[in-house]
Tab-separated table of N, CA and C in Angstrom:
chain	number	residue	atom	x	y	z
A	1251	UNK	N	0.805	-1.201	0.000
A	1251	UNK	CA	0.000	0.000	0.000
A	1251	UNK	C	0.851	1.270	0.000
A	1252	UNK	N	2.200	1.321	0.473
A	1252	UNK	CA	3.127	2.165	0.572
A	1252	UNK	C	3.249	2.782	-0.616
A	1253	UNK	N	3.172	3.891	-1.214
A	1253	UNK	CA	3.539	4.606	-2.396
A	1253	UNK	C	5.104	4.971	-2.235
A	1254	UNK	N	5.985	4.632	-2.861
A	1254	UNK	CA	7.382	4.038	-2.779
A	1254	UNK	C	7.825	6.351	-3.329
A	1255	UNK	N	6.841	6.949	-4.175
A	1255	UNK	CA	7.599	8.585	-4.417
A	1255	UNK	C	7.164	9.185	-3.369
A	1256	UNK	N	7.166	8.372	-1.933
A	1256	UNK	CA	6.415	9.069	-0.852
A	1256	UNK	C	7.652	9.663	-0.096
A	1257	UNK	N	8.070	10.931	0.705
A	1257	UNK	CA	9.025	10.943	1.339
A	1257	UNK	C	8.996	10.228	2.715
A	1258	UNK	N	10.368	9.566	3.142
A	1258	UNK	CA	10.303	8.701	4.659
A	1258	UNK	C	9.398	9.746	5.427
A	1259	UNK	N	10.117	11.121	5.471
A	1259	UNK	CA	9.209	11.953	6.670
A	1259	UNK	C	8.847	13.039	6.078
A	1260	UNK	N	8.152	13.327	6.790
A	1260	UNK	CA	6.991	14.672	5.896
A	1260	UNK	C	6.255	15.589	7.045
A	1261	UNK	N	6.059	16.895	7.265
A	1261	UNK	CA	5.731	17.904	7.598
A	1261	UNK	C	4.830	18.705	7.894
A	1262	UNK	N	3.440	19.247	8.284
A	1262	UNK	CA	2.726	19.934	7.940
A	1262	UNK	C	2.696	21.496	8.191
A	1263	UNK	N	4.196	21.478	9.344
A	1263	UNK	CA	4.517	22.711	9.694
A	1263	UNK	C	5.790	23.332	9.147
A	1264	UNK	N	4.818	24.616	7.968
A	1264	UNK	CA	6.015	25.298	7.082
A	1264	UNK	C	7.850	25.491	7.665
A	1265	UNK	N	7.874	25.452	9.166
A	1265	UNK	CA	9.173	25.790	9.359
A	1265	UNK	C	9.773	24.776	9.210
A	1266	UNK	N	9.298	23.595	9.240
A	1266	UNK	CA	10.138	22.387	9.564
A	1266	UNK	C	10.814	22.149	7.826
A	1267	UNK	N	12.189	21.125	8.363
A	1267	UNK	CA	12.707	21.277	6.665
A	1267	UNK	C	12.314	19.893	5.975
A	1268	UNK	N	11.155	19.779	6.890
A	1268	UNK	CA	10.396	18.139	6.287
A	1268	UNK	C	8.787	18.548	5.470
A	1269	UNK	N	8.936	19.300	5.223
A	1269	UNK	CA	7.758	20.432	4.684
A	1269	UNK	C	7.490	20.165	3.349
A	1270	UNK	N	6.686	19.610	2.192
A	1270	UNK	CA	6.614	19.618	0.572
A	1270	UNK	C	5.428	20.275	1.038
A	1271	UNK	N	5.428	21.252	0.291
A	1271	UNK	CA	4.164	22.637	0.366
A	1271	UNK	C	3.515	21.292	-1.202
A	1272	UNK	N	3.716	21.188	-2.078
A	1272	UNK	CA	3.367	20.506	-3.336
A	1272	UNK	C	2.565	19.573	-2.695
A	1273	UNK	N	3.784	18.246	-2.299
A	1273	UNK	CA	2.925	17.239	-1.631
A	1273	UNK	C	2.277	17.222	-0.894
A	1274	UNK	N	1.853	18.366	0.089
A	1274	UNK	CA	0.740	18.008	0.715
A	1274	UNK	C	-0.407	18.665	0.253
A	1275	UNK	N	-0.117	19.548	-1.090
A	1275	UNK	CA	-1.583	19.686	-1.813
A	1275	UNK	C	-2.140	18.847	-2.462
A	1276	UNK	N	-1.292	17.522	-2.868
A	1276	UNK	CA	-1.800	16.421	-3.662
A	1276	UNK	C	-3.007	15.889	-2.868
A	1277	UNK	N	-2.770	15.756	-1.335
A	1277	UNK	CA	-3.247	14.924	-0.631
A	1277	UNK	C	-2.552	13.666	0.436
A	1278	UNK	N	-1.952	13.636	1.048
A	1278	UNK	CA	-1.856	12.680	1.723
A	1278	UNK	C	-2.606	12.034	2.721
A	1279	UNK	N	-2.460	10.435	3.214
A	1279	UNK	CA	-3.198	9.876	3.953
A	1279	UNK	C	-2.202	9.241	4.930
A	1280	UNK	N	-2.586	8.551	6.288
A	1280	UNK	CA	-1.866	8.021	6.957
A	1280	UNK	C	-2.567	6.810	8.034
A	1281	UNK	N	-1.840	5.869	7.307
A	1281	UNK	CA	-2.416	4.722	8.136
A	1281	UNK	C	-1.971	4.151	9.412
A	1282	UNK	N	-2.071	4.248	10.597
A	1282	UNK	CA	-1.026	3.897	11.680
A	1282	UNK	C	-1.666	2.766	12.566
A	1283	UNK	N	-1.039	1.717	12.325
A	1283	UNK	CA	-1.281	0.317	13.058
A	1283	UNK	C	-2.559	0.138	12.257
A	1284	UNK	N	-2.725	-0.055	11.250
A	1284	UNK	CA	-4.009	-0.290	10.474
A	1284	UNK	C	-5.673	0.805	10.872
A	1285	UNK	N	-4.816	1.952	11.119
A	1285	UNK	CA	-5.990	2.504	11.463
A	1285	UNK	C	-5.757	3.929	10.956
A	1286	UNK	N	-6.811	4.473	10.057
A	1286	UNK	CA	-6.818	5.898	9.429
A	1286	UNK	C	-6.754	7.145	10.538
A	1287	UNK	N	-5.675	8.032	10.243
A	1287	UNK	CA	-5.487	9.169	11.163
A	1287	UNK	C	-5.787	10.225	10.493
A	1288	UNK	N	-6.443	11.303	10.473
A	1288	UNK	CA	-6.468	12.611	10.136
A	1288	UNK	C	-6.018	13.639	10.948
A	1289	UNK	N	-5.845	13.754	12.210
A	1289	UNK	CA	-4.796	15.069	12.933
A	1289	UNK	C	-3.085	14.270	12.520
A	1290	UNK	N	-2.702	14.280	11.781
A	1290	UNK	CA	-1.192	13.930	12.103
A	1290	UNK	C	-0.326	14.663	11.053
A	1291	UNK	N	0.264	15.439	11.920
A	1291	UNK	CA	1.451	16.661	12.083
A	1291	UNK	C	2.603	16.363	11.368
A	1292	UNK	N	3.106	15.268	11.833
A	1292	UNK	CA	4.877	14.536	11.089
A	1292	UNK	C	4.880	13.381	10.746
A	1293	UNK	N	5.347	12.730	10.758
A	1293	UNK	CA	5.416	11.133	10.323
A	1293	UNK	C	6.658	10.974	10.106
A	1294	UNK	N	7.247	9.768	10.299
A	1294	UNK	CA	8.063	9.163	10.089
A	1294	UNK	C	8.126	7.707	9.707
A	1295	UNK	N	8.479	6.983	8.694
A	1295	UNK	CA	8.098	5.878	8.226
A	1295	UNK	C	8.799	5.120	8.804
A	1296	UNK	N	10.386	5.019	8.826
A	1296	UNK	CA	11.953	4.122	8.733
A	1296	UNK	C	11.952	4.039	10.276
A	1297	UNK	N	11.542	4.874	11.407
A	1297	UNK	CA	12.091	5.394	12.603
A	1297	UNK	C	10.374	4.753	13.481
A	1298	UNK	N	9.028	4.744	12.726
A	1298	UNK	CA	8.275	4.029	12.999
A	1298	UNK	C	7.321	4.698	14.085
A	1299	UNK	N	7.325	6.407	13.657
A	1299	UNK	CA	6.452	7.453	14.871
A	1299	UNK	C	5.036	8.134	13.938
A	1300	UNK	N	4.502	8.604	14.978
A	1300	UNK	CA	3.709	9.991	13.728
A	1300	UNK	C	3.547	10.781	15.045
A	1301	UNK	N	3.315	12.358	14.584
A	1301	UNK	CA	3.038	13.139	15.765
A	1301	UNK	C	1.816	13.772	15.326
A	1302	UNK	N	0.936	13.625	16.364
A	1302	UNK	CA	-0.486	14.480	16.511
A	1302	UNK	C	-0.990	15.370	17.525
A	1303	UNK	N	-1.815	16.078	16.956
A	1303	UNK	CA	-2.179	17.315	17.867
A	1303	UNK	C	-2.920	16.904	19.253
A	1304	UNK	N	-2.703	17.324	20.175
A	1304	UNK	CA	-3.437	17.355	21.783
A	1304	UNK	C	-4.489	18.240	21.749
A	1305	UNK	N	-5.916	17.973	21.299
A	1305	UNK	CA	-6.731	18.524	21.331
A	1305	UNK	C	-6.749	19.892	20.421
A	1306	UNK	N	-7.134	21.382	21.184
A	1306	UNK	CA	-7.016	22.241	20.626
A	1306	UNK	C	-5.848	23.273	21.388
A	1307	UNK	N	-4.963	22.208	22.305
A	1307	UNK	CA	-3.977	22.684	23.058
A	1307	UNK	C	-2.635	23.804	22.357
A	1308	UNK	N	-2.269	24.814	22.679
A	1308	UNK	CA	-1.291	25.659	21.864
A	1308	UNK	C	-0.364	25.350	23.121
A	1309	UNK	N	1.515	25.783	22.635
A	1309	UNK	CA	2.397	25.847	22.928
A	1309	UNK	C	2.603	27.437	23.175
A	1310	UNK	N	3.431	27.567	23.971
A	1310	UNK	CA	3.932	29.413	24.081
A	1310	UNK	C	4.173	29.800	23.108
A	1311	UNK	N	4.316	29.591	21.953
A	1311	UNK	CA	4.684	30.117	20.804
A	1311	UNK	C	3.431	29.981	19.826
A	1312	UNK	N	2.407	29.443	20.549
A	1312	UNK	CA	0.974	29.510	19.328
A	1312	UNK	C	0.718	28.345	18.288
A	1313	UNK	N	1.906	27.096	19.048
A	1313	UNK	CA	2.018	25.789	17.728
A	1313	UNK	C	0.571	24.727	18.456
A	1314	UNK	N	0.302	23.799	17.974
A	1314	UNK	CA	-0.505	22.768	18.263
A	1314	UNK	C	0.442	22.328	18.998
A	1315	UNK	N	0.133	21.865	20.371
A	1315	UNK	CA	0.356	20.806	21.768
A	1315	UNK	C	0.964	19.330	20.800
A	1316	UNK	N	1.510	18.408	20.305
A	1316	UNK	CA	1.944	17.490	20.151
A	1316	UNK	C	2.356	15.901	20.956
A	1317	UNK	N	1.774	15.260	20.579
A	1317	UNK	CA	2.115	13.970	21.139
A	1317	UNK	C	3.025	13.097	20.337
A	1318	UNK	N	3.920	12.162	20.587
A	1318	UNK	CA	5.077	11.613	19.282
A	1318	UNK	C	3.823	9.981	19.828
A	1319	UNK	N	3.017	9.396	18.611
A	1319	UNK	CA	3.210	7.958	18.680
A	1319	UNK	C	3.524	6.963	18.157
A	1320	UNK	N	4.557	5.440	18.691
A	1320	UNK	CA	4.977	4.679	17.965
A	1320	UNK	C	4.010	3.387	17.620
A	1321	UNK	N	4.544	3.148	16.167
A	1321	UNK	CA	4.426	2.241	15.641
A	1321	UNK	C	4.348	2.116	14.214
A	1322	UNK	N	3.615	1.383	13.366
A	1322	UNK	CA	3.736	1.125	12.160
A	1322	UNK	C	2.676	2.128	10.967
A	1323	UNK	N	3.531	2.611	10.213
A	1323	UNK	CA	3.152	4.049	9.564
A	1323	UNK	C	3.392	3.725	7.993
A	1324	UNK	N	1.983	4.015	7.421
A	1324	UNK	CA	1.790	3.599	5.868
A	1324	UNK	C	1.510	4.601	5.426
A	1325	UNK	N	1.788	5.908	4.907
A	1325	UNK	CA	1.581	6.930	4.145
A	1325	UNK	C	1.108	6.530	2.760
A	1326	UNK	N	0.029	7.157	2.031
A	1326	UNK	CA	-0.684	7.114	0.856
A	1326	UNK	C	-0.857	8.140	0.333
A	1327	UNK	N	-1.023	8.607	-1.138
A	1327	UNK	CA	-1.739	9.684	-1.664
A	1327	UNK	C	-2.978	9.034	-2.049
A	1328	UNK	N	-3.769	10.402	-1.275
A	1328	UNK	CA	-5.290	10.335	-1.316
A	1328	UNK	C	-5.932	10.958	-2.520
A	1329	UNK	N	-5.145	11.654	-3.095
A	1329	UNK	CA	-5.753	11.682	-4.930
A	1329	UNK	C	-4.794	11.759	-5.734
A	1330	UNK	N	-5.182	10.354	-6.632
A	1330	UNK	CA	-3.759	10.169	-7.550
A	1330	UNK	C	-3.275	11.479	-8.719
């Protein structure tokens, strides 16, 4: 199910240098432990995390609150 032109890790926050402004207008999806996620922030495929938002929690600096969780991470594009 893995789309192999997928990057290992990917971004949704412009500062980070894991950021494709492109690819994430295509669409991406994320499957973690066989189960569809829609809040998820980073990902990491090789290293085996994704990070998601804590509610509607902000950081001192105004970012989404973050949680790192492990396990098994299948990234997809959701429109070919």
């Amino acid at each position: 199910m893995t789309d192999t032109s997928l990057p290992d890790r990917l971004s949704t926050n412009p500062k980070s240098p894991y950021y494709d402004e492109a690819l994430l207008a295509r669409g991406i999806g994320i499957r973690f432990d066989g189960q569809e996620k829609t809040n998820v922030e980073e990902y990491c495929v090789s290293e085996g995390w994704i990070r998601v938002a804590v509610g509607k929690t902000l950081d001192r600096k105004g970012n989404p609150l973050t949680i790192r969780l492990t396990g098994k991470v299948e990234p997809y594009l959701e429109k070919p």
